[in-house]
XYZ file of C-alpha atoms in Angstrom:
703
model
C 0.109 0.001 0.074
C 1.672 3.193 -0.832
C 0.900 6.206 1.788
C -0.274 9.158 0.040
C -1.317 11.030 2.693
C 1.031 12.977 4.607
C -0.519 15.535 6.278
C -1.845 13.396 9.699
C -0.461 15.306 12.863
C 2.232 13.881 14.889
C 2.536 16.417 18.036
C 3.037 15.251 21.393
C 0.161 17.075 22.318
C -1.860 16.392 20.148
C -0.760 12.240 20.112
C -1.878 12.165 23.905
C -5.253 14.131 22.911
C -6.444 11.981 20.200
C -8.161 9.245 21.970
C -9.779 11.849 23.719
C -11.380 13.294 21.226
C -11.845 10.431 19.028
C -15.480 9.929 20.316
C -16.393 13.356 20.674
C -15.376 14.325 16.942
C -17.440 13.906 13.475
C -15.668 11.133 11.209
C -16.059 12.697 7.460
C -17.332 9.899 5.823
C -16.625 9.436 1.705
C -19.194 10.255 -1.008
C -18.908 7.324 -3.122
C -20.399 4.566 -4.665
C -23.808 6.886 -4.861
C -23.600 6.775 -1.215
C -21.790 7.622 2.456
C -19.071 5.763 3.901
C -17.786 5.882 7.060
C -16.084 3.937 9.314
C -14.292 3.152 13.095
C -11.020 1.845 11.900
C -7.460 3.693 11.023
C -9.158 6.964 11.892
C -7.152 10.508 11.163
C -7.823 13.024 13.826
C -7.542 16.788 12.569
C -7.086 20.182 14.676
C -8.525 23.101 14.496
C -5.282 25.861 13.708
C -6.374 28.312 16.121
C -7.086 26.502 19.465
C -5.496 22.951 19.048
C -8.576 21.326 19.778
C -9.661 18.027 17.322
C -12.775 18.817 14.738
C -12.919 15.998 12.770
C -11.249 12.693 11.602
C -11.009 10.384 8.520
C -10.980 6.840 7.361
C -11.124 5.086 4.025
C -10.387 1.932 5.193
C -12.730 -1.223 3.469
C -13.790 0.616 1.074
C -13.492 -1.488 -1.950
C -11.453 0.855 -4.601
C -12.509 -1.728 -7.353
C -15.900 -1.096 -7.269
C -15.867 2.996 -6.871
C -13.631 3.010 -10.497
C -16.248 0.990 -11.810
C -19.240 2.995 -11.045
C -17.491 6.407 -12.289
C -17.298 4.606 -15.473
C -20.503 2.894 -15.529
C -22.705 5.366 -13.353
C -20.124 8.172 -14.432
C -19.503 7.843 -17.748
C -23.148 8.562 -18.920
C -21.931 12.101 -18.988
C -19.398 11.639 -21.755
C -23.023 11.058 -23.991
C -23.720 14.711 -22.805
C -22.619 17.927 -25.298
C -20.224 20.410 -24.202
C -22.737 23.101 -23.538
C -25.110 20.474 -21.794
C -21.790 19.859 -19.412
C -20.979 23.809 -19.626
C -24.741 24.813 -18.246
C -24.287 21.902 -15.346
C -21.353 23.325 -14.291
C -22.774 26.923 -14.104
C -25.670 25.340 -12.228
C -23.777 24.034 -9.662
C -21.522 26.450 -9.423
C -24.640 29.148 -8.775
C -26.049 26.380 -5.928
C -22.474 26.340 -4.363
C -22.540 30.195 -4.380
C -25.576 30.795 -2.287
C -24.089 28.327 0.353
C -21.569 30.157 0.724
C -21.283 30.931 3.919
C -21.381 27.446 5.431
C -18.436 27.270 3.912
C -16.963 30.403 5.479
C -17.356 29.000 8.774
C -15.928 26.280 7.992
C -12.976 27.484 6.632
C -12.009 29.486 10.007
C -11.014 25.990 11.296
C -8.313 26.296 9.179
C -6.617 29.539 10.970
C -7.248 31.437 7.571
C -8.549 35.337 7.009
C -11.505 35.607 4.933
C -10.094 37.473 3.400
C -7.450 34.585 2.424
C -10.713 31.954 2.337
C -12.441 33.603 -0.148
C -10.046 32.918 -2.872
C -10.472 29.308 -1.801
C -13.895 29.447 -1.967
C -15.217 32.321 -4.274
C -12.066 31.985 -5.958
C -13.220 28.110 -7.040
C -16.793 28.588 -8.055
C -15.755 31.746 -9.985
C -13.583 28.906 -11.820
C -16.508 26.873 -12.561
C -18.197 29.733 -13.673
C -15.336 30.978 -16.083
C -14.990 27.346 -17.825
C -18.381 27.010 -18.184
C -18.642 30.359 -19.941
C -15.313 29.640 -22.135
C -16.907 26.428 -23.363
C -20.212 27.569 -24.733
C -18.199 30.008 -26.395
C -15.586 28.765 -27.866
C -16.961 24.549 -28.487
C -19.981 23.989 -31.101
C -23.033 21.451 -28.909
C -21.452 18.194 -29.365
C -20.160 15.859 -27.897
C -16.839 15.747 -29.012
C -14.792 17.982 -30.753
C -13.539 18.407 -34.185
C -10.152 20.164 -33.617
C -8.843 21.198 -37.073
C -10.016 21.502 -40.806
C -9.539 19.244 -43.262
C -6.557 17.801 -44.220
C -6.281 16.781 -47.271
C -4.020 13.558 -48.078
C -4.075 13.034 -52.219
C -4.340 15.206 -55.665
C -7.936 14.953 -56.474
C -9.599 15.423 -52.439
C -10.977 12.335 -51.901
C -9.014 10.618 -49.139
C -8.011 13.078 -46.248
C -8.064 13.892 -42.275
C -9.040 16.048 -39.162
C -8.239 14.619 -35.587
C -11.069 14.515 -33.527
C -11.051 14.610 -29.273
C -13.469 12.295 -27.320
C -13.914 11.918 -23.572
C -11.388 9.281 -22.660
C -13.383 6.005 -21.865
C -12.146 6.325 -17.843
C -11.953 8.382 -14.519
C -9.589 11.133 -13.552
C -8.274 10.477 -10.351
C -7.604 14.153 -8.496
C -5.205 13.986 -5.409
C -5.162 17.279 -4.120
C -3.017 19.756 -1.453
C -4.348 21.390 1.492
C -3.922 24.718 1.375
C -6.779 25.211 -1.343
C -9.485 22.202 -0.564
C -12.441 23.884 -2.205
C -10.203 25.710 -5.219
C -7.608 22.810 -6.083
C -10.243 20.301 -6.063
C -12.719 22.951 -8.020
C -9.929 23.645 -10.929
C -9.486 20.193 -11.335
C -13.477 19.018 -11.524
C -14.176 21.968 -13.863
C -11.510 20.739 -17.038
C -12.492 17.131 -16.460
C -16.736 17.036 -16.289
C -16.692 19.289 -18.834
C -14.865 17.206 -21.240
C -17.250 14.416 -20.456
C -14.646 12.287 -17.541
C -16.217 11.299 -14.196
C -14.101 12.577 -11.120
C -12.764 10.491 -7.885
C -11.510 13.394 -5.765
C -8.959 12.899 -2.767
C -8.424 16.364 -0.787
C -5.554 16.227 1.794
C -6.663 15.409 5.726
C -6.073 18.725 6.765
C -9.129 21.008 5.259
C -10.981 17.701 3.708
C -13.665 19.253 6.117
C -14.253 21.763 3.339
C -13.717 19.277 0.281
C -16.512 17.098 1.453
C -18.945 19.916 2.222
C -18.696 21.128 -1.324
C -18.778 17.990 -2.582
C -21.382 17.107 -0.923
C -23.924 19.961 -1.874
C -23.010 18.865 -5.629
C -24.161 15.610 -4.986
C -27.680 17.322 -3.164
C -27.433 19.422 -6.378
C -28.297 16.803 -8.586
C -27.500 18.779 -11.402
C -24.404 16.143 -12.212
C -25.127 12.390 -13.248
C -24.728 9.754 -11.272
C -21.405 8.753 -10.474
C -19.525 11.836 -12.155
C -18.213 12.971 -8.882
C -17.249 10.689 -6.148
C -15.052 11.740 -2.791
C -12.468 9.602 -0.840
C -11.147 11.014 2.919
C -8.600 8.984 3.808
C -6.538 7.175 1.827
C -5.798 5.473 -1.169
C -5.213 2.225 -0.336
C -4.683 0.259 -3.758
C -6.955 2.820 -5.857
C -3.898 3.240 -8.171
C -3.808 -0.398 -8.686
C -7.374 -1.028 -10.784
C -6.783 1.909 -12.474
C -6.301 1.534 -16.600
C -5.120 3.399 -20.070
C -8.458 5.059 -19.918
C -7.830 6.929 -16.805
C -5.842 9.965 -15.394
C -4.414 10.435 -12.295
C -3.606 14.634 -10.917
C -1.440 15.509 -8.425
C -0.648 18.558 -6.113
C 1.770 18.495 -3.532
C 5.198 18.300 -2.834
C 7.459 17.682 -5.112
C 8.937 14.292 -3.008
C 5.611 13.089 -3.067
C 4.700 13.793 -6.328
C 8.097 11.711 -7.845
C 7.015 8.480 -5.264
C 3.100 8.518 -7.355
C 4.949 9.139 -10.949
C 6.929 6.138 -9.597
C 4.370 4.291 -9.092
C 4.904 0.721 -11.090
C 1.343 -0.338 -12.377
C 0.830 4.127 -13.659
C 4.021 3.094 -15.691
C 2.754 -0.534 -16.586
C -0.507 0.550 -17.760
C 0.735 4.210 -19.309
C -1.386 6.607 -16.990
C -1.050 9.384 -18.036
C -0.084 11.316 -14.759
C 0.012 14.816 -14.159
C 1.875 17.143 -11.108
C 1.224 20.491 -10.281
C 4.276 20.763 -7.243
C 5.201 23.275 -4.779
C 8.671 25.309 -6.102
C 10.971 28.033 -5.282
C 9.590 30.539 -7.105
C 11.229 34.069 -7.555
C 10.400 37.783 -7.460
C 13.118 39.202 -9.802
C 13.363 43.922 -8.733
C 15.296 45.093 -11.610
C 18.122 47.005 -12.194
C 16.548 49.934 -12.971
C 14.135 50.077 -10.802
C 13.190 53.984 -9.300
C 11.499 53.960 -5.902
C 8.286 53.790 -7.307
C 9.352 50.309 -8.680
C 10.883 49.194 -5.121
C 7.644 49.791 -3.513
C 5.645 47.695 -5.451
C 8.243 45.334 -5.374
C 7.927 45.210 -1.686
C 4.424 45.918 -2.488
C 4.566 42.002 -4.175
C 6.964 40.225 -1.698
C 4.617 40.889 1.494
C 1.230 40.704 -0.003
C 2.434 36.688 -1.113
C 3.986 36.376 2.617
C 1.413 37.478 4.103
C -1.875 35.811 2.225
C -2.401 32.272 2.827
C 0.136 32.491 5.961
C 2.193 31.740 2.886
C 0.943 28.830 2.112
C 0.736 28.766 -1.506
C 1.862 26.805 -4.147
C 2.880 30.249 -6.182
C 4.224 31.954 -3.075
C 7.283 34.240 -3.733
C 10.180 32.294 -1.948
C 13.591 33.366 -3.413
C 13.200 37.422 -3.565
C 16.111 38.577 -6.478
C 17.740 42.394 -5.422
C 20.247 44.521 -7.019
C 23.274 45.015 -4.480
C 22.986 48.260 -5.003
C 19.044 48.483 -3.655
C 19.230 45.202 -1.397
C 19.199 47.823 2.065
C 16.527 49.991 0.474
C 14.301 46.810 0.301
C 15.459 45.337 3.269
C 14.241 47.772 5.397
C 11.164 49.026 3.746
C 9.832 45.139 3.623
C 11.191 44.906 7.579
C 9.222 48.226 7.979
C 6.037 46.676 6.304
C 6.108 43.549 7.925
C 6.520 44.995 11.189
C 2.487 46.485 10.959
C 1.212 42.629 10.326
C -0.639 41.495 13.652
C -0.895 37.902 13.760
C -3.594 35.480 15.174
C -7.394 34.322 15.496
C -9.205 35.967 12.327
C -12.593 36.607 14.279
C -10.633 39.107 16.262
C -10.449 42.875 15.642
C -7.280 44.096 13.908
C -6.098 40.395 12.828
C -4.135 40.937 9.357
C -2.617 37.554 9.160
C -4.004 34.252 10.274
C -2.317 30.653 11.312
C -0.839 28.303 8.778
C -3.024 24.891 8.479
C -2.105 22.669 11.378
C 0.839 22.440 14.067
C 2.618 19.869 11.858
C 2.931 21.976 8.998
C 4.463 25.046 11.655
C 7.346 22.254 12.785
C 7.630 21.462 9.182
C 8.136 24.954 7.680
C 10.289 25.933 11.625
C 12.294 22.955 10.581
C 13.083 24.210 6.854
C 13.816 27.493 8.168
C 16.735 26.026 10.522
C 17.719 24.222 6.984
C 17.937 27.858 5.330
C 19.421 29.671 7.593
C 23.005 27.773 7.507
C 22.733 29.850 4.092
C 21.340 32.710 5.408
C 20.498 35.367 8.493
C 17.720 35.550 10.103
C 16.105 39.385 9.757
C 12.581 38.762 11.086
C 10.719 37.121 12.568
C 11.037 32.641 12.938
C 10.280 30.926 15.941
C 13.130 31.486 17.180
C 12.459 35.732 17.942
C 10.089 37.549 18.971
C 9.800 40.492 16.141
C 5.518 39.231 16.987
C 3.088 38.736 19.359
C 0.210 35.975 18.410
C -3.094 37.782 19.676
C -4.566 34.280 20.885
C -5.327 32.528 23.807
C -2.905 29.496 23.956
C 0.038 30.210 20.893
C 1.294 26.518 22.585
C -1.442 25.129 21.341
C -1.691 27.005 17.693
C -0.452 26.580 13.711
C 0.610 30.113 13.882
C 4.627 31.006 12.167
C 5.734 34.863 12.495
C 6.569 36.563 8.125
C 9.786 35.007 8.023
C 12.785 36.895 5.975
C 16.384 35.494 5.274
C 19.316 37.337 3.736
C 21.695 35.319 2.389
C 24.560 37.344 0.633
C 25.945 35.071 -1.369
C 23.592 32.655 -3.563
C 26.097 31.649 -5.921
C 27.393 29.166 -3.829
C 24.563 28.990 -1.447
C 22.929 25.204 -1.903
C 19.740 25.247 0.268
C 17.866 28.631 -0.030
C 17.701 27.261 -4.469
C 15.973 24.057 -3.413
C 14.322 24.209 0.196
C 10.966 25.763 0.028
C 9.492 26.769 3.833
C 5.724 26.724 2.961
C 4.947 29.631 4.869
C 5.371 33.443 5.589
C 9.177 33.127 4.860
C 11.536 34.571 1.898
C 15.260 34.646 1.214
C 16.806 37.991 -0.553
C 19.065 37.412 -2.460
C 21.458 40.543 -4.077
C 22.495 39.692 -7.591
C 24.809 41.575 -9.840
C 24.285 41.352 -13.452
C 22.241 40.188 -15.497
C 24.110 37.051 -16.555
C 24.934 35.813 -12.809
C 20.494 37.277 -12.588
C 19.717 34.485 -15.141
C 21.439 31.573 -14.009
C 20.592 32.196 -10.343
C 16.977 31.967 -10.639
C 17.323 28.863 -12.959
C 19.183 27.218 -9.859
C 15.263 26.535 -8.590
C 15.299 23.767 -11.548
C 11.547 24.586 -12.799
C 9.052 26.886 -10.803
C 5.851 27.186 -11.503
C 5.988 31.558 -11.443
C 8.072 34.305 -11.734
C 7.665 38.222 -10.884
C 9.228 40.726 -12.827
C 9.047 44.019 -11.478
C 10.201 46.961 -13.478
C 10.382 50.548 -14.921
C 6.744 51.148 -16.969
C 9.735 51.889 -19.888
C 12.423 49.151 -19.201
C 12.972 46.271 -21.991
C 12.949 43.494 -20.200
C 13.089 41.470 -23.332
C 16.195 40.027 -23.026
C 15.646 39.035 -18.754
C 12.657 37.213 -20.135
C 14.171 35.156 -22.338
C 16.844 33.611 -20.157
C 13.749 32.576 -17.706
C 10.892 31.548 -19.286
C 11.838 28.252 -20.349
C 12.318 27.107 -16.551
C 8.392 29.054 -15.727
C 4.992 27.800 -16.212
C 4.123 31.713 -16.164
C 5.809 35.001 -15.734
C 4.455 37.793 -14.191
C 4.869 41.300 -15.060
C 5.084 44.307 -12.897
C 4.780 47.794 -13.473
C 3.063 51.198 -12.965
C 0.780 50.358 -15.794
C 0.004 46.456 -15.006
C -0.396 47.050 -10.830
C -3.454 49.046 -11.126
C -5.656 46.203 -12.693
C -2.838 42.917 -12.636
C -4.228 40.342 -10.147
C -1.004 39.799 -8.960
C 1.991 36.937 -8.241
C 0.537 34.147 -6.818
C -2.726 34.248 -8.703
C -3.542 31.489 -11.229
C -6.361 31.769 -13.639
C -8.732 29.540 -15.735
C -8.037 30.546 -19.135
C -3.945 30.270 -18.293
C -0.782 27.291 -17.741
C -1.035 26.408 -13.893
C 1.922 24.412 -13.649
C 5.683 24.909 -14.689
C 9.447 22.382 -15.831
C 11.258 20.867 -13.128
C 11.035 20.472 -10.110
C 7.476 22.064 -10.362
C 6.029 19.157 -12.153
C 5.543 19.405 -15.654
C 2.322 19.378 -15.470
C -0.004 21.872 -16.809
C -3.340 22.365 -15.196
C -5.869 25.367 -16.488
C -4.746 26.395 -19.728
C -8.249 27.244 -20.508
C -9.497 24.541 -24.055
C -5.808 23.353 -23.298
C -6.981 21.108 -19.602
C -10.285 19.898 -21.152
C -8.303 19.110 -24.222
C -5.899 17.045 -20.896
C -8.936 14.417 -20.160
C -9.830 13.930 -23.764
C -8.144 11.318 -26.466
C -6.632 13.110 -30.136
C -7.352 10.417 -32.902
C -6.617 11.172 -36.543
C -9.715 10.340 -38.382
C -9.195 9.308 -42.293
C -11.390 9.154 -44.805
C -13.255 10.596 -47.620
C -14.982 14.270 -47.050
C -18.331 12.525 -46.861
C -17.688 10.170 -43.213
C -15.666 13.641 -41.862
C -18.596 15.496 -42.178
C -20.903 12.435 -41.112
C -18.370 12.116 -37.892
C -17.953 15.336 -37.007
C -20.681 16.880 -37.824
C -19.913 19.588 -39.746
C -19.467 20.102 -43.652
C -16.204 19.069 -44.783
C -14.916 20.375 -48.453
C -15.796 17.781 -51.115
C -18.477 16.472 -49.279
C -21.762 15.763 -50.638
C -23.960 18.642 -50.826
C -27.190 19.144 -51.651
C -29.766 22.072 -53.482
C -32.930 23.331 -53.337
C -35.581 25.347 -55.288
C -35.897 27.182 -51.535
C -33.626 29.768 -50.925
C -31.446 29.130 -47.698
C -31.955 32.070 -45.222
C -35.703 30.897 -45.949
C -35.453 27.934 -44.063
C -35.607 27.931 -40.281
C -32.958 26.791 -37.737
C -34.732 22.932 -37.841
C -35.289 22.916 -41.324
C -31.569 23.222 -42.518
C -29.167 20.294 -43.938
C -25.341 20.159 -43.339
C -24.081 20.674 -47.054
C -27.102 22.253 -47.883
C -25.653 24.874 -50.719
C -26.464 27.431 -52.706
C -24.228 28.295 -55.749
C -25.550 32.558 -56.322
C -25.831 34.793 -59.603
C -23.414 35.859 -60.847
C -21.230 39.579 -61.068
C -18.774 41.416 -63.311
C -16.477 43.471 -61.197
C -16.216 47.135 -62.950
C -13.999 50.073 -62.335
C -17.389 51.697 -60.761
C -17.430 49.552 -58.292
C -14.076 49.905 -57.410
C -14.413 53.996 -57.397
C -17.560 54.296 -55.735
C -16.184 51.248 -52.698
C -13.174 53.845 -52.439
C -15.222 56.367 -51.727
C -17.392 55.044 -49.062
C -14.946 53.168 -47.485
C -12.114 55.835 -47.767
C -9.082 52.862 -48.838
C -7.356 55.020 -51.348
C -5.053 52.334 -51.547
C -2.626 52.981 -54.337
C -3.720 48.832 -55.439
C -7.067 49.926 -56.243
C -6.551 53.558 -57.177
C -3.433 54.660 -58.770
C -2.957 53.015 -62.222
C 0.700 53.715 -62.633
C 2.061 52.259 -59.087
C -0.955 49.346 -59.413
C 0.887 48.404 -62.861
C 4.271 48.441 -61.057
C 3.419 46.417 -58.194
C 2.973 42.651 -58.238
C -0.215 42.177 -59.281
C 0.241 44.503 -62.438
C -2.893 46.323 -62.687
C -5.778 47.629 -60.646
C -7.196 45.584 -58.120
C -10.274 45.600 -56.074
C -10.327 46.072 -52.544
C -11.107 42.599 -50.706
C -13.571 44.168 -48.354
C -15.436 45.447 -51.585
C -15.485 41.657 -52.792
C -16.176 40.446 -49.420
C -19.504 43.081 -49.208
C -20.277 41.894 -53.039
C -20.492 38.177 -52.182
C -23.076 39.267 -49.158
C -25.188 40.732 -52.098
C -25.291 38.018 -54.485
C -26.047 35.251 -51.828
C -28.478 37.065 -49.379
C -32.012 36.867 -49.559
C -33.462 40.132 -47.993
C -36.646 39.750 -48.015
C -37.834 38.978 -44.119
C -37.020 35.422 -42.752
C -35.649 32.930 -40.270
C -32.312 34.457 -40.202
C -32.055 37.406 -37.602
C -28.388 38.941 -37.474
C -24.947 38.527 -39.295
C -23.119 36.720 -36.021
C -19.712 37.565 -37.129
C -16.939 35.961 -39.484
C -14.128 33.688 -38.870
C -10.769 32.278 -40.936
C -11.002 35.377 -43.669
C -8.774 34.766 -46.053
C -8.393 36.716 -49.767
C -6.499 33.638 -52.595
C -6.497 35.716 -55.694
C -6.893 39.421 -56.445
C -10.102 40.468 -58.473
C -9.510 42.866 -61.401
C -11.684 44.643 -63.030
C -13.571 43.111 -65.907
C -13.278 39.447 -63.145
C -16.629 37.554 -62.589
C -17.533 36.531 -59.545
C -19.438 34.050 -58.079
C -20.328 31.919 -54.237
C -21.107 28.812 -52.958
C -22.677 29.394 -49.785
C -22.978 25.904 -48.135
C -24.262 25.357 -44.943
C -21.222 24.141 -42.730
C -22.641 23.782 -38.744
C -25.516 24.150 -37.037
C -25.777 24.875 -33.029
C -28.741 26.012 -30.566
C -27.814 28.733 -28.684
C -29.471 28.703 -24.829
C -31.966 31.170 -23.974
C -32.028 33.916 -22.148
C -35.349 35.861 -21.043
C -38.169 35.902 -23.912
C -36.107 35.547 -26.680
C -37.277 33.823 -28.817
C -35.727 30.212 -30.236
C -32.960 30.494 -32.377
C -29.468 28.747 -32.829
C -26.374 29.536 -34.751
C -25.392 28.346 -38.373
C -22.152 28.304 -39.905
C -22.273 28.721 -43.744
C -18.677 27.946 -45.505
C -17.964 30.590 -48.441
C -15.811 30.419 -50.973
C -15.948 33.559 -53.256
C -14.341 31.881 -56.744
C -14.215 34.320 -60.324
C -14.688 32.390 -64.186
C -11.829 30.706 -64.214
C -13.960 28.733 -61.403
C -10.578 29.746 -59.503
C -10.909 30.629 -55.851
C -10.195 34.070 -54.747
C -12.323 34.293 -51.428
C -12.964 31.702 -48.547
C -14.690 32.503 -44.646
C -17.023 31.222 -42.872
C -19.891 33.715 -41.792
C -22.144 32.328 -38.896
C -25.867 33.835 -38.449
C -28.411 33.661 -35.938
C -31.778 31.541 -37.173
C -34.884 31.263 -35.724
C -35.863 27.456 -34.797
C -39.407 26.520 -35.760
C -41.836 27.191 -33.304
């Protein structure tokens, strides 16, 4: 059995009281197999971060992990038959359901020692991630069960054989093993893209904070907004869970690099090539540039301070190494120390407290041990458990998990080793001077891969060279100056639309990242065949596939009446000199290639040519039906390309083909309608393609 949970309390005080509290505290159930599984064996106790009292216990002893996996694949697999929009709408409803219950989660979060501001990131930040992913998928993807990733790829001369790449939901389950620092956000940011991909989830939270995860999952299940078995929760150990996975399954892990490496090496995962995505804590950096002025120094200090005190420094993205030009080191040290001296540490329920506790006493001891290791290469400037720089506003600090903001100074980071690879997962940062750009780049790279680095610069300073040197070592680079500071979400804020992960020590994984995260849980398959078969399997007309013509104009047909592949071949129009002159006057576009006969003759065209946008306008005049009908409006244009020039005297004709249909969800009193994508091909008298694009129209559905 592989131990997956390293968050159990282990202090003498709590060992002595565990038996006393065991009979009094609640036991968190695992939410599996359509019900609740609660046992009294192999229990692990979790303690209040402020008072030190036992608050709950967890155990997954006796759960049949094989049945849990099969339940997800047999019941939860129903979500694979939902369309992207059905999944996205369900996710939006789940987010709304959770938002209505957020105060329940805030009350539970108090036991983790965080302030309400800290809890906001976890609770409302997590729920916001659901909203963001739901909106993204409804906006970017068609209402289908699978995703056609690219256009027709011709593989033959005559065009009767080609390919497309299609992404389908994997026929398995995603196992998410999460960290203790964000028990809600960490879970929601993983299940959002997984469920949107059409794959069921099994969530295993860290023991500290599991009560929050349990409350959210229980509410999601109570909402009945997801298919049965689409989401399960294991509170406790995973035991032999990995042994019941196969090649269609996926495992993600967030936590320490050491634990992640052990899991990644699991023999069953390797034997079956089961994808393993890891997001590990890393020694992230903040960099103050050499040309920094007084304003820039303040921005830098503010960012370091915020990352030290938010969640008491318990963020996988928090700043651990702060690189400062040697000439500015004393100034930065003084300003950061002065700012930290104003921090009030204690029970967030008390007025005036600005920083809460770590998640557990075990975590406090771990941070203290790491600081002692760092202190072998650096001087402690402020903080640490060894000094009395901060008073802790709590009745019994010895029972609590408070740790003060701690700043170390390493005067010789070139010779140092531990400060570049040891992370104290708390409110701890090490200041380091650097002399020039090459030395800075070398020092940053010695972190061996990080989730994020911040470059704090003057607003007019060129940091391109620095960025090119450090970008390969990071999943994200945050560039801060007085312009971006007005709205910046900050160094430590992963966003749904951006990649969250990093190379090397950071794990090599990519969480979030917009549609990249959804695609991670899908199988990409190259489908080869004729245009007709690819039209059939992709539900989108492919060039060269069969077309249908009707005496009724397509714009007179409702959304339901239109067929994929329905085509209109328009009348012809000959382009005249008057057309070009009139369009130039109307648009104000007097570009020489259209208006200057001599200059045009010397250009690559050899003579005057029509404006590209006039050709688009003239094409619309050929295919649009002017009379009122089911078409409500033009919704947009995609993939416009001008292929050949159109000269005076050329004759154009348009092929309009119904390419794709997507129903739209209704708002308020809207009439039922959908989006129709039309393939537009404009050709000249020699049957040469002169322009190609897609137009999107809103079309009413039949009553």
